[in-house]
C-alpha cells in the first residue's frame, strides 16, 4: 500500500452502524441507529477522546475502527488509503495497525492461559518469528508496560485489576500498531490505579508514537490524555474540538451539563451543576428535531422540529446546536 504523505493517519468519514432488531417474531425488524454519521481525523501521536453517556454509540464506533465490525455506511482511510476494501492484504494491515483494548481486563484475558502465552498469541498468528524471538519480544513488552518478567508463567487471576489492564495493553501492542482504540480502559479500575494506567498509556504513546482513540463515559478521565474531544449523543457528534477549548468553554448544552457533573480541581473551572433530567432516548425511537431537545434547558420550538447540523466555528470547534448558532 502506498502512503499518501498529506493524508491524516486515520480519517473516518460519516461512519454509520445500523442494527436490525426484531421486537416480536411477527413484527418487522426495526433499525437501531447505534452510530449515525460520525467523522474525524486522527494524526500520528495524538489522542482523540470519545465521550458521552452509556448507550450513545462509543463502543460501536470503536468496533467499526477495528476489524470487529463493518460499518453500515461510511469510509475509513488509513494514510489516505481506503481501509474498508475487501482485500486480504489490506485486512491484514488493518488487523495489525489498529488494535483495541477493552474496559474489562477480567473478561478479555483467557483465564486458562499464562501471561506469556497471552502476549505471544498475536505474534504466533500474525508473524513468522521463531519461538525464541517471540519470547524475547514478549519479555521486552512486559518490561515496557511495567510487569516483572518473572510473571511470564503466571495466570491472569494472579494479578490485580491494574496489572491485568497492563497485560491487556501489552497484548494490544505486540504487533506494533499505529492506533489503539481504548474502550473505557480505566473505568473498571479503582480510582487509585487509574492514574497509573493513564500515565503508562501516555508514556507508551510517546515512546512508540501511538495514536489513541480513547473512549470514556467519564469526562474527568480524558482531560489530561486527550488532544481532542468528541462528545457524542445518541449516535452523533454534538461537539468536537481541542481538549483545552472543550474544557474551558463548552458550548453545546449537553457538553456543559456533562462537564458540570465532572469534578474539577481548579476553582475557576468549577461551575454551577446543571442537572441532566431524563435519560438518553432510545435509538430505536429517536426524538424529532435535536435528539437532546427534551433534556435541554434552552430548547425552543425549532429544536423540536429540526435537527441541527454539525457546524464548524472560527476556533475549529464543531457544534450541532441552534442556540449556539
Ligand atoms: N449488536 C447490537 N445489536 C443491536 N443494538 C446494539 C448492538 N450493539 C449496540 N447496540 C445498541 O446501540 C446503542 C449504542 O451502544 P454502544 O455502542 O454500546 O454505546 P456505548 O459504548 O456508548 O455505551 C445502544 O442503544 C445499544 O443498545
Ligand atoms: Mg461502551
Tab-separated table of C-alpha atoms and ligand atoms in Angstrom:
chain	number	residue	atom	x	y	z
A	1	UNK	CA	0.000	0.000	0.000
A	2	UNK	CA	1.261	3.431	-0.868
A	3	UNK	CA	1.495	6.083	1.767
A	4	UNK	CA	-0.021	9.438	0.998
A	5	UNK	CA	2.062	11.940	2.930
A	6	UNK	CA	-0.568	14.652	3.131
A	7	UNK	CA	-3.328	12.437	4.410
A	8	UNK	CA	-4.021	12.067	8.127
A	9	UNK	CA	-3.091	8.780	9.736
A	10	UNK	CA	-6.741	7.880	10.184
A	11	UNK	CA	-9.734	9.533	8.589
A	12	UNK	CA	-13.247	8.371	9.419
A	13	UNK	CA	-15.946	9.754	7.147
A	14	UNK	CA	-19.627	9.645	8.043
A	15	UNK	CA	-19.471	6.242	9.725
A	16	UNK	CA	-22.822	4.621	10.408
A	17	UNK	CA	-23.832	1.423	12.099
A	18	UNK	CA	-27.456	0.364	11.969
A	19	UNK	CA	-28.552	-2.835	13.668
A	20	UNK	CA	-31.784	-4.500	12.598
A	21	UNK	CA	-33.678	-5.646	15.675
A	22	UNK	CA	-36.955	-7.548	15.949
A	23	UNK	CA	-39.284	-6.889	18.857
A	24	UNK	CA	-41.517	-9.907	18.257
A	25	UNK	CA	-41.488	-12.873	15.916
A	26	UNK	CA	-44.055	-11.353	13.570
A	27	UNK	CA	-43.025	-7.743	13.732
A	28	UNK	CA	-40.957	-6.082	11.063
A	29	UNK	CA	-37.333	-5.557	12.020
A	30	UNK	CA	-36.584	-2.015	13.127
A	31	UNK	CA	-33.253	-0.243	12.860
A	32	UNK	CA	-31.180	0.786	15.846
A	33	UNK	CA	-29.022	3.633	14.637
A	34	UNK	CA	-26.183	2.999	17.087
A	35	UNK	CA	-23.826	5.318	15.209
A	36	UNK	CA	-25.379	7.705	12.738
A	37	UNK	CA	-22.765	9.594	10.776
A	38	UNK	CA	-19.541	10.220	12.684
A	39	UNK	CA	-16.423	11.748	11.130
A	40	UNK	CA	-12.986	12.604	12.496
A	41	UNK	CA	-9.314	12.630	11.665
A	42	UNK	CA	-6.537	11.361	13.877
A	43	UNK	CA	-2.898	12.337	13.461
A	44	UNK	CA	0.168	10.365	14.496
A	45	UNK	CA	0.933	10.588	18.208
A	46	UNK	CA	-2.393	12.253	19.046
A	47	UNK	CA	-5.337	11.234	21.193
A	48	UNK	CA	-8.975	11.702	20.316
A	49	UNK	CA	-11.304	11.179	23.251
A	50	UNK	CA	-14.829	9.993	22.511
A	51	UNK	CA	-17.156	10.793	25.394
A	52	UNK	CA	-20.848	10.592	26.190
A	53	UNK	CA	-23.334	8.699	28.328
A	54	UNK	CA	-23.639	4.953	28.200
A	55	UNK	CA	-25.551	3.874	25.081
A	56	UNK	CA	-24.569	6.819	22.864
A	57	UNK	CA	-22.590	4.632	20.455
A	58	UNK	CA	-18.979	4.932	21.630
A	59	UNK	CA	-18.177	1.229	21.660
A	60	UNK	CA	-19.914	0.668	18.347
A	61	UNK	CA	-17.748	3.407	16.844
A	62	UNK	CA	-14.653	1.781	18.362
A	63	UNK	CA	-15.568	-1.605	16.932
A	64	UNK	CA	-16.023	-0.139	13.458
A	65	UNK	CA	-12.490	1.228	13.534
A	66	UNK	CA	-11.152	-2.264	14.152
A	67	UNK	CA	-11.833	-5.469	12.299
A	68	UNK	CA	-14.613	-6.389	14.685
A	69	UNK	CA	-17.433	-4.701	12.847
A	70	UNK	CA	-18.099	-3.385	9.359
A	71	UNK	CA	-19.824	-0.007	9.079
A	72	UNK	CA	-23.278	0.008	7.501
A	73	UNK	CA	-22.113	3.093	5.631
A	74	UNK	CA	-19.155	5.429	5.566
A	75	UNK	CA	-15.443	5.352	4.826
A	76	UNK	CA	-12.282	4.761	6.743
A	77	UNK	CA	-8.925	5.877	5.354
A	78	UNK	CA	-5.528	4.965	6.707
A	79	UNK	CA	-2.760	7.212	5.360
A	80	UNK	CA	-5.151	8.141	2.587
A	81	UNK	CA	-5.858	4.551	1.591
A	82	UNK	CA	-9.324	3.056	1.741
A	83	UNK	CA	-9.247	0.702	4.708
A	84	UNK	CA	-12.615	-0.961	4.116
A	85	UNK	CA	-11.941	-2.706	0.814
A	86	UNK	CA	-12.278	-6.464	0.640
A	87	UNK	CA	-8.656	-7.285	0.149
A	88	UNK	CA	-6.618	-9.811	2.138
A	89	UNK	CA	-3.559	-7.588	2.265
A	90	UNK	CA	-5.488	-4.531	3.458
A	91	UNK	CA	-7.346	-6.606	6.055
A	92	UNK	CA	-4.063	-7.978	7.380
A	93	UNK	CA	-2.671	-4.457	7.601
A	94	UNK	CA	-5.782	-3.222	9.365
A	95	UNK	CA	-5.628	-6.100	11.833
A	96	UNK	CA	-2.049	-5.134	12.663
A	97	UNK	CA	-2.219	-1.331	12.628
A	98	UNK	CA	-5.370	-0.787	14.683
A	99	UNK	CA	-5.702	-2.598	17.991
A	100	UNK	CA	-8.402	-2.451	20.624
A	101	UNK	CA	-8.124	-2.590	24.413
A	102	UNK	CA	-11.325	-3.246	26.343
A	103	UNK	CA	-12.692	-1.999	29.614
A	104	UNK	CA	-12.797	-5.230	31.488
A	105	UNK	CA	-9.419	-6.919	31.762
A	106	UNK	CA	-11.074	-9.760	33.665
A	107	UNK	CA	-13.275	-10.778	30.773
A	108	UNK	CA	-10.823	-10.044	27.962
A	109	UNK	CA	-7.954	-12.240	29.152
A	110	UNK	CA	-8.210	-16.008	28.758
A	111	UNK	CA	-8.043	-17.354	32.352
A	112	UNK	CA	-6.564	-20.669	31.244
A	113	UNK	CA	-3.548	-19.104	29.561
A	114	UNK	CA	-0.399	-17.827	31.156
A	115	UNK	CA	0.625	-14.237	30.608
A	116	UNK	CA	3.484	-15.278	28.332
A	117	UNK	CA	1.145	-17.260	26.097
A	118	UNK	CA	-1.459	-14.467	26.028
A	119	UNK	CA	1.127	-11.971	24.852
A	120	UNK	CA	2.728	-14.387	22.429
A	121	UNK	CA	-0.526	-15.238	20.678
A	122	UNK	CA	-0.705	-12.249	18.267
A	123	UNK	CA	2.862	-12.977	17.178
A	124	UNK	CA	2.093	-16.654	16.716
A	125	UNK	CA	-0.894	-15.909	14.499
A	126	UNK	CA	0.407	-12.955	12.532
A	127	UNK	CA	4.184	-13.304	12.235
A	128	UNK	CA	6.717	-15.948	11.309
A	129	UNK	CA	9.001	-15.230	14.267
A	130	UNK	CA	10.691	-18.201	15.942
A	131	UNK	CA	9.753	-19.314	19.460
A	132	UNK	CA	12.802	-17.644	20.985
A	133	UNK	CA	12.229	-14.407	19.059
A	134	UNK	CA	8.623	-14.391	20.242
A	135	UNK	CA	9.637	-14.913	23.851
A	136	UNK	CA	12.177	-12.129	23.610
A	137	UNK	CA	9.532	-9.743	22.283
A	138	UNK	CA	7.076	-10.752	24.998
A	139	UNK	CA	9.616	-10.145	27.773
A	140	UNK	CA	10.563	-6.814	26.243
A	141	UNK	CA	6.911	-5.755	26.128
A	142	UNK	CA	6.311	-6.916	29.693
A	143	UNK	CA	9.007	-4.606	30.977
A	144	UNK	CA	7.755	-1.768	28.782
A	145	UNK	CA	4.346	-1.914	30.448
A	146	UNK	CA	5.824	-2.291	33.933
A	147	UNK	CA	5.258	-6.003	34.507
A	148	UNK	CA	8.049	-8.038	36.066
A	149	UNK	CA	9.371	-10.582	33.599
A	150	UNK	CA	9.132	-13.255	36.338
A	151	UNK	CA	5.368	-13.067	35.796
A	152	UNK	CA	5.746	-14.737	32.386
A	153	UNK	CA	4.364	-18.044	33.701
A	154	UNK	CA	1.573	-16.658	35.826
A	155	UNK	CA	-2.143	-16.795	35.128
A	156	UNK	CA	-4.301	-13.650	34.828
A	157	UNK	CA	-6.195	-14.321	38.064
A	158	UNK	CA	-2.955	-13.898	39.999
A	159	UNK	CA	-2.862	-10.205	39.079
A	160	UNK	CA	-4.613	-7.093	40.317
A	161	UNK	CA	-7.019	-5.168	38.077
A	162	UNK	CA	-4.390	-2.588	37.205
A	163	UNK	CA	-1.821	-5.250	36.333
A	164	UNK	CA	-4.367	-7.085	34.214
A	165	UNK	CA	-5.047	-3.908	32.288
A	166	UNK	CA	-1.276	-3.655	31.738
A	167	UNK	CA	-1.366	-7.170	30.291
A	168	UNK	CA	-4.269	-6.235	28.019
A	169	UNK	CA	-2.438	-3.119	26.846
A	170	UNK	CA	0.739	-5.133	26.262
A	171	UNK	CA	-1.192	-7.624	24.169
A	172	UNK	CA	-2.620	-4.787	22.076
A	173	UNK	CA	0.895	-3.515	21.415
A	174	UNK	CA	2.550	-6.814	20.453
A	175	UNK	CA	2.108	-6.258	16.716
A	176	UNK	CA	3.450	-2.722	16.862
A	177	UNK	CA	0.212	-0.927	15.902
A	178	UNK	CA	-0.120	2.737	14.938
A	179	UNK	CA	-3.528	3.197	16.506
A	180	UNK	CA	-5.005	1.875	19.737
A	181	UNK	CA	-8.728	2.097	20.352
A	182	UNK	CA	-9.040	2.055	24.135
A	183	UNK	CA	-12.654	1.414	25.146
A	184	UNK	CA	-13.087	2.646	28.735
A	185	UNK	CA	-9.625	1.303	29.623
A	186	UNK	CA	-9.662	2.583	33.210
A	187	UNK	CA	-13.384	2.618	34.012
A	188	UNK	CA	-13.292	-0.746	35.785
A	189	UNK	CA	-10.245	0.172	37.846
A	190	UNK	CA	-10.025	1.643	41.329
A	191	UNK	CA	-9.536	5.378	41.267
A	192	UNK	CA	-6.130	4.892	42.898
A	193	UNK	CA	-4.751	2.851	39.992
A	194	UNK	CA	-6.421	4.823	37.201
A	195	UNK	CA	-3.740	7.487	37.109
A	196	UNK	CA	-1.025	4.827	36.923
A	197	UNK	CA	-2.587	3.170	33.899
A	198	UNK	CA	-3.271	6.537	32.235
A	199	UNK	CA	0.342	7.585	32.824
A	200	UNK	CA	1.538	4.293	31.391
A	201	UNK	CA	-0.600	4.851	28.297
A	202	UNK	CA	0.833	8.352	27.853
A	203	UNK	CA	4.412	7.066	28.264
A	204	UNK	CA	3.810	4.297	25.738
A	205	UNK	CA	2.260	6.793	23.349
A	206	UNK	CA	5.373	8.916	23.462
A	207	UNK	CA	7.780	6.008	23.258
A	208	UNK	CA	6.020	4.184	20.424
A	209	UNK	CA	4.471	7.113	18.569
A	210	UNK	CA	0.967	5.743	19.111
A	211	UNK	CA	-2.328	7.422	18.311
A	212	UNK	CA	-5.263	6.761	20.595
A	213	UNK	CA	-8.994	6.769	20.221
A	214	UNK	CA	-9.806	6.940	23.902
A	215	UNK	CA	-13.395	6.083	24.771
A	216	UNK	CA	-14.818	7.138	28.127
A	217	UNK	CA	-18.207	7.922	29.639
A	218	UNK	CA	-16.311	9.935	32.238
A	219	UNK	CA	-15.003	13.297	31.061
A	220	UNK	CA	-12.676	13.778	34.009
A	221	UNK	CA	-10.529	10.884	32.778
A	222	UNK	CA	-9.755	12.405	29.384
A	223	UNK	CA	-8.722	15.965	30.238
A	224	UNK	CA	-5.032	15.176	30.576
A	225	UNK	CA	-4.694	12.441	27.980
A	226	UNK	CA	-6.666	13.837	25.029
A	227	UNK	CA	-5.663	16.389	22.405
A	228	UNK	CA	-9.170	16.496	21.032
A	229	UNK	CA	-12.560	15.605	22.442
A	230	UNK	CA	-15.631	14.405	20.595
A	231	UNK	CA	-18.869	14.471	22.548
A	232	UNK	CA	-21.478	12.011	21.307
A	233	UNK	CA	-25.198	11.980	21.872
A	234	UNK	CA	-27.449	9.239	20.533
A	235	UNK	CA	-25.099	8.085	17.788
A	236	UNK	CA	-23.963	11.505	16.645
A	237	UNK	CA	-21.281	14.003	17.433
A	238	UNK	CA	-22.718	17.126	19.098
A	239	UNK	CA	-19.468	18.933	19.859
A	240	UNK	CA	-15.878	18.342	18.890
A	241	UNK	CA	-12.776	20.401	19.433
A	242	UNK	CA	-9.451	20.842	21.173
A	243	UNK	CA	-9.476	19.483	24.709
A	244	UNK	CA	-8.494	22.866	26.166
A	245	UNK	CA	-11.367	24.604	24.387
A	246	UNK	CA	-13.961	21.986	25.281
A	247	UNK	CA	-13.000	22.018	28.944
A	248	UNK	CA	-12.653	25.773	29.342
A	249	UNK	CA	-15.518	26.827	27.111
A	250	UNK	CA	-18.044	24.046	26.476
A	251	UNK	CA	-20.737	25.461	24.221
A	252	UNK	CA	-23.191	22.671	23.471
A	253	UNK	CA	-25.743	22.456	26.327
A	254	UNK	CA	-25.083	18.712	26.570
A	255	UNK	CA	-21.327	19.210	26.909
A	256	UNK	CA	-21.989	21.894	29.530
A	257	UNK	CA	-24.154	19.506	31.519
A	258	UNK	CA	-21.642	16.650	31.247
A	259	UNK	CA	-18.806	18.894	32.316
A	260	UNK	CA	-20.686	20.460	35.194
A	261	UNK	CA	-21.094	16.959	36.611
A	262	UNK	CA	-17.338	16.369	36.388
A	263	UNK	CA	-15.291	17.186	39.468
A	264	UNK	CA	-12.686	19.860	38.715
A	265	UNK	CA	-9.698	20.783	40.805
A	266	UNK	CA	-9.246	24.338	39.615
A	267	UNK	CA	-11.620	26.745	41.269
A	268	UNK	CA	-12.126	28.853	38.149
A	269	UNK	CA	-13.345	25.752	36.337
A	270	UNK	CA	-15.934	24.797	38.869
A	271	UNK	CA	-19.314	25.637	37.573
A	272	UNK	CA	-22.844	25.528	38.680
A	273	UNK	CA	-24.104	21.983	38.493
A	274	UNK	CA	-26.502	21.532	35.604
A	275	UNK	CA	-28.788	18.655	36.279
A	276	UNK	CA	-29.403	16.378	33.320
A	277	UNK	CA	-33.014	15.376	33.596
A	278	UNK	CA	-34.439	12.281	31.947
A	279	UNK	CA	-32.499	9.612	30.157
A	280	UNK	CA	-30.810	9.100	26.847
A	281	UNK	CA	-33.682	8.478	24.415
A	282	UNK	CA	-33.852	5.099	22.679
A	283	UNK	CA	-32.043	4.957	19.342
A	284	UNK	CA	-34.970	2.783	18.180
A	285	UNK	CA	-37.265	5.711	18.668
A	286	UNK	CA	-35.174	8.858	18.290
A	287	UNK	CA	-36.913	12.151	19.052
A	288	UNK	CA	-37.817	14.501	16.273
A	289	UNK	CA	-35.559	17.508	15.848
A	290	UNK	CA	-32.480	17.750	18.020
A	291	UNK	CA	-32.008	14.442	19.864
A	292	UNK	CA	-31.167	16.389	23.031
A	293	UNK	CA	-34.182	18.712	22.964
A	294	UNK	CA	-36.248	17.025	25.698
A	295	UNK	CA	-33.388	17.382	28.180
A	296	UNK	CA	-32.085	20.760	27.082
A	297	UNK	CA	-32.506	23.881	29.230
A	298	UNK	CA	-32.548	26.113	26.172
A	299	UNK	CA	-34.656	24.109	23.738
A	300	UNK	CA	-37.009	26.100	21.548
A	301	UNK	CA	-39.790	25.189	19.161
A	302	UNK	CA	-37.269	24.892	16.348
A	303	UNK	CA	-35.169	22.354	18.314
A	304	UNK	CA	-38.234	20.103	18.481
A	305	UNK	CA	-38.782	20.234	14.732
A	306	UNK	CA	-35.415	20.445	13.038
A	307	UNK	CA	-32.158	18.657	13.604
A	308	UNK	CA	-29.135	20.965	13.843
A	309	UNK	CA	-26.195	20.020	11.642
A	310	UNK	CA	-22.626	19.995	12.888
A	311	UNK	CA	-21.141	23.426	12.089
A	312	UNK	CA	-17.517	24.477	12.259
A	313	UNK	CA	-16.781	27.676	14.211
A	314	UNK	CA	-13.817	30.120	13.951
A	315	UNK	CA	-11.725	28.312	16.542
A	316	UNK	CA	-12.187	24.997	14.727
A	317	UNK	CA	-14.723	23.632	17.196
A	318	UNK	CA	-17.633	21.786	15.619
A	319	UNK	CA	-21.023	22.125	17.288
A	320	UNK	CA	-24.521	20.946	16.389
A	321	UNK	CA	-26.879	23.357	18.157
A	322	UNK	CA	-29.303	26.105	17.075
A	323	UNK	CA	-28.814	28.008	20.339
A	324	UNK	CA	-25.068	28.269	19.786
A	325	UNK	CA	-25.733	29.475	16.253
B	1	LIG	N1	-25.201	-5.747	18.286
B	1	LIG	C1	-26.147	-4.851	18.578
B	1	LIG	N2	-27.434	-5.067	18.200
B	1	LIG	C2	-28.406	-4.159	18.470
B	1	LIG	N3	-28.202	-2.990	19.125
B	1	LIG	C3	-26.947	-2.734	19.526
B	1	LIG	C4	-25.849	-3.643	19.278
B	1	LIG	N4	-24.714	-3.088	19.793
B	1	LIG	C5	-25.091	-1.912	20.341
B	1	LIG	N5	-26.418	-1.692	20.178
B	1	LIG	C6	-27.166	-0.508	20.626
B	1	LIG	O1	-26.514	0.619	20.097
B	1	LIG	C7	-26.507	1.686	21.030
B	1	LIG	C8	-25.085	2.127	21.286
B	1	LIG	O2	-24.396	1.121	22.012
B	1	LIG	P1	-22.871	1.218	22.419
B	1	LIG	O3	-22.062	1.493	21.193
B	1	LIG	O4	-22.512	0.021	23.191
B	1	LIG	O5	-22.851	2.513	23.358
B	1	LIG	P2	-21.785	2.997	24.448
B	1	LIG	O6	-20.500	2.256	24.220
B	1	LIG	O7	-21.658	4.473	24.234
B	1	LIG	O8	-22.374	2.694	25.784
B	1	LIG	C9	-27.232	1.177	22.262
B	1	LIG	O9	-28.568	1.588	22.187
B	1	LIG	C10	-27.118	-0.314	22.132
B	1	LIG	O10	-28.203	-0.957	22.753
B	2	LIG	MG1	-19.356	1.124	25.579
